[in-house]
Amino acid sequence: MAINIVIFGSLTDITGSTLQLENIADTNALVSELNNRYPVLVNSKFMIAVNKKMIDTNTPLNNNDTIALLPPFSGG
Amino acid sequence: MAINIVIFGSLTDITGSTLQLENIADTNALVSELNNRYPVLVNSKFMIAVNKKMIDTNTPLNNNDTIALLPPFSGG
Amino acid sequence: MERKPKNIFVQGAIEAVFIADSIQKHSSKTNIGGHSIFLGQVRADKIDEKEVVAIEYTAYEEMALEKMHVIREEIFAKYNLTCMHVHHSLGKVSAGEICLFVFTSSAHRKAAMEACNELVERIKAELPIWGKELFADESHQWKINQ
Amino acid sequence: MERKPKNIFVQGAIEAVFIADSIQKHSSKTNIGGHSIFLGQVRADKIDEKEVVAIEYTAYEEMALEKMHVIREEIFAKYNLTCMHVHHSLGKVSAGEICLFVFTSSAHRKAAMEACNELVERIKAELPIWGKELFADESHQWKINQ
């Protein structure tokens, strides 16, 4: 199972702007995996959107879902 | 003693835009004289400025004072 | 800083290109973070089947400029502004044209926005300016501010 | 009335002439009495002796446009507006240039002013857009909204 991750703002300095990961069951597992790969992420504040909807509880992931990592917005 | 009166807004439909009057001791006397000359003025709401300062009590008038009759403002 | 009374009056409508120039001039002030602009536009109100085609503005100019100077000083004292510009039409302004242009700028948006709103309210309430609403048949009615 | 999502994004700075054109277009809408405009301008902030020379904006565009569509509908439902226009820069905008243009119009000024203020707050808080503050030495820092 492939999930596509798009990354924005300050987080791109850590992870680059896209990632593809396999075998991630849900958003909690995703965060663990990301923290494993990029230990400094632990200090970063960000929200997660699954298919452009912001989520705030653990959410199961499906094949070809698009996940976005969104640090605090700073438009305007 | 001459006083110069400048008139603005809707009041100009009644009195024209300038008036010169003689022997008017104070603003109360002025209002009486105006009401005499232009009876429809009684129905008009306006403020009086003496030398560009708005007054709200009876005010003595001096030679060559400039009096303005100011109906409610409607700029913008 | 002592500021001199400025002339706020413009003959006829305020043109979009004048507004653009005014905005453009602020690009050299790189301490500005936000601009707030209010534009008053003449409405073609219908009154008893007759439509307003223009408003003709007159003012007690000297008194208006003195009062505007006081308002300007009070607004500068109250808000942390970089700049403030006010322009008001005199004479005939047709329906659809701009008759009032209020422009405030500040480092952070809140001051510019609040100052702009307060300025518009004070200009309408406190400046000796009158609008005469003109109809197509050359009759008129004096504008009343709400 | 159903409205379609509009593109709010502009490449680079928003030019004064674009703003003037937008104002000019409203002269045919003679039911408008007031326009409220907010412009965001890039500040040359000094941070540890280094000066911001530009901000580079990126966005999660699709999500931003969907969210903006929701905000637009909510603002139209809440305020009695004639029109609403929002433009935000993407890419590099130099200090002194305009990066945000919010434009609301209504018959009576209050609706336009309140809607404009609320729009600016919501755009800053809710749209997935990020600013990267660029310094002259090519280092950068990510902008934080207060």
GROMACS .gro file of C-alpha atoms in nm:
model
  444
    1MET     CA    1   0.000   0.000   0.000
    2ALA     CA    2   0.146   0.334  -0.111
    3ILE     CA    3   0.072   0.667   0.047
    4ASN     CA    4   0.181   0.997  -0.098
    5ILE     CA    5   0.290   1.267   0.138
    6VAL     CA    6   0.316   1.632   0.044
    7ILE     CA    7   0.506   1.860   0.278
    8PHE     CA    8   0.486   2.236   0.317
    9GLY     CA    9   0.652   2.534   0.479
   10SER     CA   10   0.928   2.492   0.735
   11LEU     CA   11   0.892   2.113   0.731
   12THR     CA   12   1.035   2.101   0.379
   13ASP     CA   13   1.370   2.206   0.528
   14ILE     CA   14   1.366   1.872   0.714
   15THR     CA   15   1.197   1.626   0.480
   16GLY     CA   16   1.191   1.780   0.132
   17SER     CA   17   0.859   1.846  -0.033
   18THR     CA   18   0.729   1.497  -0.113
   19LEU     CA   19   0.764   1.149   0.031
   20GLN     CA   20   0.620   0.813  -0.062
   21LEU     CA   21   0.582   0.550   0.210
   22GLU     CA   22   0.457   0.190   0.207
   23ASN     CA   23   0.266  -0.011   0.464
   24ILE     CA   24   0.146   0.265   0.691
   25ALA     CA   25  -0.185   0.167   0.852
   26ASP     CA   26  -0.293   0.496   1.000
   27THR     CA   27  -0.184   0.851   1.083
   28ASN     CA   28  -0.039   0.752   1.421
   29ALA     CA   29   0.184   0.498   1.248
   30LEU     CA   30   0.277   0.766   0.996
   31VAL     CA   31   0.390   1.007   1.266
   32SER     CA   32   0.599   0.733   1.433
   33GLU     CA   33   0.764   0.646   1.104
   34LEU     CA   34   0.835   1.011   1.025
   35ASN     CA   35   0.982   1.072   1.371
   36ASN     CA   36   1.202   0.766   1.318
   37ARG     CA   37   1.334   0.891   0.988
   38TYR     CA   38   1.362   1.259   1.084
   39PRO     CA   39   1.425   1.286   1.460
   40VAL     CA   40   1.414   1.672   1.456
   41LEU     CA   41   1.048   1.650   1.346
   42VAL     CA   42   0.963   1.580   1.710
   43ASN     CA   43   1.019   1.950   1.777
   44SER     CA   44   0.798   2.064   1.490
   45LYS     CA   45   0.436   2.159   1.521
   46PHE     CA   46   0.221   2.047   1.230
   47MET     CA   47  -0.125   1.930   1.137
   48ILE     CA   48  -0.214   1.646   0.905
   49ALA     CA   49  -0.463   1.659   0.621
   50VAL     CA   50  -0.588   1.339   0.459
   51ASN     CA   51  -0.720   1.403   0.110
   52LYS     CA   52  -0.737   1.774   0.191
   53LYS     CA   53  -0.941   1.727   0.509
   54MET     CA   54  -0.773   1.825   0.833
   55ILE     CA   55  -0.778   1.539   1.086
   56ASP     CA   56  -0.735   1.556   1.461
   57THR     CA   57  -0.768   1.192   1.566
   58ASN     CA   58  -0.593   0.879   1.446
   59THR     CA   59  -0.721   0.806   1.096
   60PRO     CA   60  -0.683   0.486   0.890
   61LEU     CA   61  -0.502   0.532   0.559
   62ASN     CA   62  -0.600   0.378   0.230
   63ASN     CA   63  -0.409   0.303  -0.087
   64ASN     CA   64  -0.327   0.622  -0.279
   65ASP     CA   65  -0.448   0.856  -0.009
   66THR     CA   66  -0.277   1.192  -0.021
   67ILE     CA   67  -0.145   1.306   0.311
   68ALA     CA   68  -0.027   1.659   0.372
   69LEU     CA   69   0.192   1.781   0.658
   70LEU     CA   70   0.097   2.138   0.737
   71PRO     CA   71   0.297   2.357   0.974
   72PRO     CA   72   0.121   2.670   1.111
   73PHE     CA   73  -0.005   2.888   0.825
   74SER     CA   74   0.165   3.217   0.752
   75GLY     CA   75  -0.011   3.363   0.450
   76GLY     CA   76  -0.088   3.730   0.399
   77MET     CA   77  -2.226   9.659   1.292
   78ALA     CA   78  -2.211   9.417   0.998
   79ILE     CA   79  -2.211   9.042   1.027
   80ASN     CA   80  -2.148   8.811   0.736
   81ILE     CA   81  -2.345   8.492   0.719
   82VAL     CA   82  -2.248   8.198   0.501
   83ILE     CA   83  -2.509   7.930   0.445
   84PHE     CA   84  -2.464   7.567   0.342
   85GLY     CA   85  -2.648   7.258   0.227
   86SER     CA   86  -3.027   7.243   0.226
   87LEU     CA   87  -3.054   7.587   0.391
   88THR     CA   88  -2.928   7.752   0.071
   89ASP     CA   89  -3.259   7.651  -0.093
   90ILE     CA   90  -3.428   7.887   0.157
   91THR     CA   91  -3.184   8.173   0.208
   92GLY     CA   92  -2.928   8.162  -0.073
   93SER     CA   93  -2.565   8.111   0.015
   94THR     CA   94  -2.469   8.442   0.180
   95LEU     CA   95  -2.642   8.712   0.381
   96GLN     CA   96  -2.523   9.032   0.543
   97LEU     CA   97  -2.713   9.166   0.842
   98GLU     CA   98  -2.671   9.476   1.056
   99ASN     CA   99  -2.729   9.536   1.425
  100ILE     CA  100  -2.752   9.179   1.549
  101ALA     CA  101  -2.630   9.159   1.908
  102ASP     CA  102  -2.599   8.787   1.954
  103THR     CA  103  -2.681   8.447   1.801
  104ASN     CA  104  -3.026   8.433   1.962
  105ALA     CA  105  -3.111   8.765   1.797
  106LEU     CA  106  -2.974   8.628   1.472
  107VAL     CA  107  -3.202   8.322   1.483
  108SER     CA  108  -3.505   8.544   1.556
  109GLU     CA  109  -3.421   8.772   1.266
  110LEU     CA  110  -3.369   8.475   1.030
  111ASN     CA  111  -3.698   8.315   1.137
  112ASN     CA  112  -3.868   8.648   1.072
  113ARG     CA  113  -3.729   8.677   0.723
  114TYR     CA  114  -3.760   8.308   0.630
  115PRO     CA  115  -4.049   8.153   0.822
  116VAL     CA  116  -3.981   7.799   0.681
  117LEU     CA  117  -3.644   7.804   0.860
  118VAL     CA  118  -3.833   7.721   1.181
  119ASN     CA  119  -3.863   7.366   1.049
  120SER     CA  120  -3.492   7.336   0.964
  121LYS     CA  121  -3.234   7.181   1.189
  122PHE     CA  122  -2.900   7.359   1.182
  123MET     CA  123  -2.601   7.450   1.392
  124ILE     CA  124  -2.425   7.785   1.407
  125ALA     CA  125  -2.052   7.840   1.381
  126VAL     CA  126  -1.899   8.174   1.480
  127ASN     CA  127  -1.561   8.228   1.317
  128LYS     CA  128  -1.548   7.853   1.240
  129LYS     CA  129  -1.616   7.746   1.599
  130MET     CA  130  -1.940   7.563   1.662
  131ILE     CA  131  -2.142   7.729   1.938
  132ASP     CA  132  -2.418   7.578   2.149
  133THR     CA  133  -2.518   7.867   2.374
  134ASN     CA  134  -2.615   8.224   2.297
  135THR     CA  135  -2.301   8.404   2.181
  136PRO     CA  136  -2.243   8.781   2.140
  137LEU     CA  137  -2.148   8.888   1.789
  138ASN     CA  138  -1.881   9.140   1.698
  139ASN     CA  139  -1.823   9.352   1.394
  140ASN     CA  140  -1.709   9.146   1.095
  141ASP     CA  141  -1.765   8.811   1.261
  142THR     CA  142  -1.833   8.535   1.016
  143ILE     CA  143  -2.133   8.327   1.103
  144ALA     CA  144  -2.208   7.997   0.931
  145LEU     CA  145  -2.540   7.814   0.927
  146LEU     CA  146  -2.468   7.441   0.908
  147PRO     CA  147  -2.741   7.183   0.850
  148PRO     CA  148  -2.655   6.820   0.939
  149PHE     CA  149  -2.341   6.709   0.754
  150SER     CA  150  -2.369   6.458   0.470
  151GLY     CA  151  -2.020   6.409   0.333
  152GLY     CA  152  -1.879   6.077   0.215
  153MET     CA  153   0.604   6.585   1.489
  154GLU     CA  154   0.393   6.886   1.392
  155ARG     CA  155   0.189   6.833   1.078
  156LYS     CA  156   0.044   7.113   0.867
  157PRO     CA  157  -0.321   7.111   0.758
  158LYS     CA  158  -0.346   6.932   0.424
  159ASN     CA  159  -0.602   6.996   0.156
  160ILE     CA  160  -0.829   6.693   0.135
  161PHE     CA  161  -1.053   6.828  -0.142
  162VAL     CA  162  -1.049   6.713  -0.502
  163GLN     CA  163  -1.261   6.865  -0.780
  164GLY     CA  164  -1.497   6.600  -0.915
  165ALA     CA  165  -1.461   6.223  -0.887
  166ILE     CA  166  -1.155   6.047  -0.746
  167GLU     CA  167  -1.005   5.840  -1.028
  168ALA     CA  168  -0.885   5.480  -0.991
  169VAL     CA  169  -0.548   5.581  -1.136
  170PHE     CA  170  -0.506   5.839  -0.857
  171ILE     CA  171  -0.569   5.562  -0.603
  172ALA     CA  172  -0.318   5.336  -0.780
  173ASP     CA  173  -0.053   5.612  -0.773
  174SER     CA  174  -0.114   5.663  -0.405
  175ILE     CA  175  -0.069   5.289  -0.336
  176GLN     CA  176   0.241   5.273  -0.556
  177LYS     CA  177   0.410   5.558  -0.368
  178HIS     CA  178   0.409   5.348  -0.052
  179SER     CA  179   0.631   5.074  -0.196
  180SER     CA  180   0.938   5.266  -0.079
  181LYS     CA  181   0.813   5.256   0.282
  182THR     CA  182   0.926   4.906   0.367
  183ASN     CA  183   0.824   4.933   0.731
  184ILE     CA  184   0.459   4.908   0.623
  185GLY     CA  185   0.290   4.569   0.656
  186GLY     CA  186  -0.073   4.657   0.586
  187HIS     CA  187  -0.283   4.919   0.413
  188SER     CA  188  -0.650   4.975   0.477
  189ILE     CA  189  -0.854   5.166   0.220
  190PHE     CA  190  -1.212   5.284   0.222
  191LEU     CA  191  -1.376   5.416  -0.094
  192GLY     CA  192  -1.713   5.586  -0.095
  193GLN     CA  193  -1.898   5.544  -0.425
  194VAL     CA  194  -2.206   5.738  -0.536
  195ARG     CA  195  -2.513   5.511  -0.544
  196ALA     CA  196  -2.788   5.544  -0.804
  197ASP     CA  197  -3.056   5.534  -0.534
  198LYS     CA  198  -3.417   5.529  -0.651
  199ILE     CA  199  -3.642   5.773  -0.467
  200ASP     CA  200  -4.010   5.784  -0.570
  201GLU     CA  201  -3.932   5.644  -0.917
  202LYS     CA  202  -3.653   5.896  -0.973
  203GLU     CA  203  -3.291   5.786  -0.985
  204VAL     CA  204  -2.993   5.973  -0.841
  205VAL     CA  205  -2.759   6.044  -1.135
  206ALA     CA  206  -2.494   6.235  -0.939
  207ILE     CA  207  -2.417   6.397  -0.606
  208GLU     CA  208  -2.290   6.753  -0.595
  209TYR     CA  209  -2.069   6.814  -0.293
  210THR     CA  210  -2.010   7.146  -0.124
  211ALA     CA  211  -1.817   7.215   0.196
  212TYR     CA  212  -1.732   7.486   0.438
  213GLU     CA  213  -1.379   7.428   0.321
  214GLU     CA  214  -1.174   7.624   0.571
  215MET     CA  215  -1.361   7.480   0.866
  216ALA     CA  216  -1.349   7.128   0.721
  217LEU     CA  217  -0.971   7.147   0.676
  218GLU     CA  218  -0.920   7.274   1.031
  219LYS     CA  219  -1.142   6.999   1.169
  220MET     CA  220  -0.973   6.736   0.954
  221HIS     CA  221  -0.638   6.850   1.090
  222VAL     CA  222  -0.761   6.792   1.446
  223ILE     CA  223  -0.900   6.449   1.353
  224ARG     CA  224  -0.572   6.358   1.181
  225GLU     CA  225  -0.369   6.449   1.490
  226GLU     CA  226  -0.604   6.254   1.717
  227ILE     CA  227  -0.591   5.945   1.495
  228PHE     CA  228  -0.210   5.959   1.474
  229ALA     CA  229  -0.198   5.988   1.853
  230LYS     CA  230  -0.435   5.694   1.903
  231TYR     CA  231  -0.301   5.445   1.646
  232ASN     CA  232   0.051   5.347   1.551
  233LEU     CA  233   0.027   5.451   1.186
  234THR     CA  234   0.291   5.500   0.921
  235CYS     CA  235   0.070   5.718   0.698
  236MET     CA  236  -0.280   5.852   0.659
  237HIS     CA  237  -0.438   6.006   0.348
  238VAL     CA  238  -0.788   6.146   0.305
  239HIS     CA  239  -0.943   6.278  -0.018
  240HIS     CA  240  -1.299   6.399  -0.059
  241SER     CA  241  -1.470   6.522  -0.375
  242LEU     CA  242  -1.621   6.865  -0.425
  243GLY     CA  243  -1.859   6.940  -0.711
  244LYS     CA  244  -2.039   6.681  -0.920
  245VAL     CA  245  -1.965   6.310  -0.886
  246SER     CA  246  -2.173   6.075  -1.103
  247ALA     CA  247  -2.330   5.751  -0.983
  248GLY     CA  248  -2.065   5.477  -0.987
  249GLU     CA  249  -1.779   5.721  -0.928
  250ILE     CA  250  -1.565   5.753  -0.615
  251CYS     CA  251  -1.623   6.053  -0.384
  252LEU     CA  252  -1.421   5.954  -0.074
  253PHE     CA  253  -1.080   5.788  -0.043
  254VAL     CA  254  -0.942   5.709   0.303
  255PHE     CA  255  -0.604   5.534   0.316
  256THR     CA  256  -0.415   5.426   0.630
  257SER     CA  257  -0.095   5.223   0.662
  258SER     CA  258   0.083   5.059   0.952
  259ALA     CA  259   0.345   4.798   1.035
  260HIS     CA  260   0.078   4.555   1.159
  261ARG     CA  261  -0.268   4.540   1.007
  262LYS     CA  262  -0.483   4.609   1.313
  263ALA     CA  263  -0.385   4.975   1.352
  264ALA     CA  264  -0.445   5.051   0.983
  265MET     CA  265  -0.785   4.881   0.983
  266GLU     CA  266  -0.916   5.036   1.303
  267ALA     CA  267  -0.787   5.382   1.213
  268CYS     CA  268  -0.946   5.361   0.868
  269ASN     CA  269  -1.285   5.266   1.010
  270GLU     CA  270  -1.272   5.539   1.272
  271LEU     CA  271  -1.163   5.799   1.017
  272VAL     CA  272  -1.455   5.719   0.787
  273GLU     CA  273  -1.704   5.752   1.073
  274ARG     CA  274  -1.553   6.080   1.190
  275ILE     CA  275  -1.530   6.228   0.837
  276LYS     CA  276  -1.900   6.159   0.781
  277ALA     CA  277  -2.006   6.286   1.122
  278GLU     CA  278  -1.776   6.580   1.181
  279LEU     CA  279  -1.674   6.745   0.855
  280PRO     CA  280  -1.896   7.028   0.728
  281ILE     CA  281  -1.961   6.874   0.386
  282TRP     CA  282  -2.298   6.840   0.215
  283GLY     CA  283  -2.419   6.621  -0.069
  284LYS     CA  284  -2.697   6.729  -0.304
  285GLU     CA  285  -2.851   6.431  -0.481
  286LEU     CA  286  -2.928   6.524  -0.839
  287PHE     CA  287  -3.198   6.351  -1.045
  288ALA     CA  288  -3.214   6.320  -1.423
  289ASP     CA  289  -3.499   6.575  -1.441
  290GLU     CA  290  -3.273   6.834  -1.272
  291SER     CA  291  -3.465   6.825  -0.947
  292HIS     CA  292  -3.265   6.751  -0.633
  293GLN     CA  293  -3.282   6.632  -0.276
  294TRP     CA  294  -3.029   6.689   0.003
  295LYS     CA  295  -2.845   6.377   0.111
  296ILE     CA  296  -2.891   6.263   0.473
  297ASN     CA  297  -2.618   6.058   0.641
  298GLN     CA  298  -2.739   5.773   0.857
  299MET     CA  299  -2.678   3.159  -0.587
  300GLU     CA  300  -2.413   2.887  -0.628
  301ARG     CA  301  -2.064   3.022  -0.680
  302LYS     CA  302  -1.776   2.826  -0.829
  303PRO     CA  303  -1.437   2.816  -0.658
  304LYS     CA  304  -1.225   3.101  -0.793
  305ASN     CA  305  -0.849   3.106  -0.822
  306ILE     CA  306  -0.713   3.356  -0.572
  307PHE     CA  307  -0.346   3.303  -0.656
  308VAL     CA  308  -0.129   3.544  -0.851
  309GLN     CA  309   0.233   3.477  -0.949
  310GLY     CA  310   0.457   3.734  -0.780
  311ALA     CA  311   0.355   4.074  -0.647
  312ILE     CA  312   0.011   4.229  -0.692
  313GLU     CA  313   0.055   4.546  -0.898
  314ALA     CA  314  -0.111   4.880  -0.818
  315VAL     CA  315  -0.249   4.890  -1.173
  316PHE     CA  316  -0.425   4.556  -1.114
  317ILE     CA  317  -0.588   4.706  -0.804
  318ALA     CA  318  -0.690   5.017  -1.001
  319ASP     CA  319  -0.848   4.801  -1.274
  320SER     CA  320  -1.039   4.607  -1.012
  321ILE     CA  321  -1.173   4.930  -0.858
  322GLN     CA  322  -1.257   5.075  -1.200
  323LYS     CA  323  -1.465   4.768  -1.294
  324HIS     CA  324  -1.703   4.843  -1.009
  325SER     CA  325  -1.812   5.181  -1.148
  326SER     CA  326  -2.087   5.008  -1.346
  327LYS     CA  327  -2.234   4.864  -1.024
  328THR     CA  328  -2.427   5.169  -0.913
  329ASN     CA  329  -2.588   4.992  -0.618
  330ILE     CA  330  -2.250   5.002  -0.438
  331GLY     CA  331  -2.200   5.275  -0.178
  332GLY     CA  332  -1.874   5.163  -0.017
  333HIS     CA  333  -1.564   4.958  -0.090
  334SER     CA  334  -1.328   4.828   0.174
  335ILE     CA  335  -0.980   4.720   0.069
  336PHE     CA  336  -0.699   4.557   0.263
  337LEU     CA  337  -0.351   4.529   0.116
  338GLY     CA  338  -0.076   4.323   0.272
  339GLN     CA  339   0.272   4.458   0.197
  340VAL     CA  340   0.602   4.277   0.255
  341ARG     CA  341   0.796   4.442   0.537
  342ALA     CA  342   1.176   4.468   0.538
  343ASP     CA  343   1.194   4.338   0.894
  344LYS     CA  344   1.535   4.332   1.059
  345ILE     CA  345   1.615   4.006   1.235
  346ASP     CA  346   1.956   3.981   1.407
  347GLU     CA  347   2.106   4.251   1.184
  348LYS     CA  348   1.978   4.081   0.868
  349GLU     CA  349   1.702   4.242   0.663
  350VAL     CA  350   1.417   4.060   0.489
  351VAL     CA  351   1.449   4.138   0.116
  352ALA     CA  352   1.153   3.929  -0.002
  353ILE     CA  353   0.901   3.669   0.103
  354GLU     CA  354   0.853   3.358  -0.106
  355TYR     CA  355   0.500   3.225  -0.077
  356THR     CA  356   0.394   2.865  -0.130
  357ALA     CA  357   0.052   2.711  -0.076
  358TYR     CA  358  -0.129   2.382  -0.073
  359GLU     CA  359  -0.319   2.534  -0.361
  360GLU     CA  360  -0.607   2.290  -0.407
  361MET     CA  361  -0.685   2.282  -0.038
  362ALA     CA  362  -0.652   2.662  -0.008
  363LEU     CA  363  -0.897   2.718  -0.293
  364GLU     CA  364  -1.149   2.475  -0.144
  365LYS     CA  365  -1.119   2.642   0.195
  366MET     CA  366  -1.142   2.989   0.041
  367HIS     CA  367  -1.460   2.882  -0.133
  368VAL     CA  368  -1.614   2.787   0.201
  369ILE     CA  369  -1.502   3.114   0.360
  370ARG     CA  370  -1.642   3.309   0.065
  371GLU     CA  371  -1.983   3.142   0.098
  372GLU     CA  372  -1.990   3.201   0.472
  373ILE     CA  373  -1.899   3.569   0.436
  374PHE     CA  374  -2.162   3.619   0.166
  375ALA     CA  375  -2.419   3.453   0.394
  376LYS     CA  376  -2.320   3.669   0.692
  377TYR     CA  377  -2.286   4.014   0.530
  378ASN     CA  378  -2.497   4.192   0.272
  379LEU     CA  379  -2.223   4.230   0.010
  380THR     CA  380  -2.235   4.322  -0.355
  381CYS     CA  381  -1.894   4.172  -0.435
  382MET     CA  382  -1.589   4.012  -0.279
  383HIS     CA  383  -1.246   3.964  -0.434
  384VAL     CA  384  -0.937   3.799  -0.284
  385HIS     CA  385  -0.592   3.777  -0.443
  386HIS     CA  386  -0.283   3.630  -0.279
  387SER     CA  387   0.068   3.609  -0.418
  388LEU     CA  388   0.265   3.291  -0.479
  389GLY     CA  389   0.642   3.293  -0.536
  390LYS     CA  390   0.871   3.580  -0.457
  391VAL     CA  391   0.740   3.920  -0.346
  392SER     CA  392   1.002   4.185  -0.263
  393ALA     CA  393   0.989   4.415   0.040
  394GLY     CA  394   0.754   4.705  -0.035
  395GLU     CA  395   0.542   4.501  -0.278
  396ILE     CA  396   0.182   4.389  -0.225
  397CYS     CA  397   0.117   4.020  -0.148
  398LEU     CA  398  -0.251   4.023  -0.042
  399PHE     CA  399  -0.547   4.215  -0.186
  400VAL     CA  400  -0.888   4.177  -0.021
  401PHE     CA  401  -1.173   4.383  -0.170
  402THR     CA  402  -1.534   4.393  -0.050
  403SER     CA  403  -1.821   4.615  -0.165
  404SER     CA  404  -2.169   4.682  -0.032
  405ALA     CA  405  -2.456   4.930  -0.053
  406HIS     CA  406  -2.379   5.066   0.295
  407ARG     CA  407  -2.024   5.086   0.429
  408LYS     CA  408  -2.059   4.877   0.745
  409ALA     CA  409  -2.101   4.541   0.568
  410ALA     CA  410  -1.802   4.600   0.339
  411MET     CA  411  -1.577   4.705   0.628
  412GLU     CA  412  -1.669   4.425   0.865
  413ALA     CA  413  -1.653   4.161   0.592
  414CYS     CA  414  -1.311   4.285   0.479
  415ASN     CA  415  -1.169   4.268   0.832
  416GLU     CA  416  -1.311   3.922   0.893
  417LEU     CA  417  -1.184   3.797   0.556
  418VAL     CA  418  -0.829   3.911   0.629
  419GLU     CA  419  -0.830   3.738   0.968
  420ARG     CA  420  -0.968   3.415   0.821
  421ILE     CA  421  -0.731   3.416   0.523
  422LYS     CA  422  -0.433   3.445   0.756
  423ALA     CA  423  -0.559   3.184   1.001
  424GLU     CA  424  -0.723   2.926   0.777
  425LEU     CA  425  -0.559   2.914   0.436
  426PRO     CA  426  -0.268   2.670   0.394
  427ILE     CA  427  -0.018   2.928   0.271
  428TRP     CA  428   0.339   2.973   0.394
  429GLY     CA  429   0.582   3.263   0.371
  430LYS     CA  430   0.957   3.211   0.361
  431GLU     CA  431   1.144   3.528   0.459
  432LEU     CA  432   1.450   3.564   0.241
  433PHE     CA  433   1.758   3.759   0.349
  434ALA     CA  434   2.016   3.927   0.126
  435ASP     CA  435   2.276   3.657   0.207
  436GLU     CA  436   2.036   3.390   0.070
  437SER     CA  437   1.961   3.250   0.413
  438HIS     CA  438   1.596   3.231   0.515
  439GLN     CA  439   1.354   3.205   0.803
  440TRP     CA  440   0.994   3.085   0.797
  441LYS     CA  441   0.738   3.356   0.862
  442ILE     CA  442   0.517   3.319   1.169
  443ASN     CA  443   0.173   3.483   1.177
  444GLN     CA  444   0.077   3.647   1.505
   0.00000   0.00000   0.00000
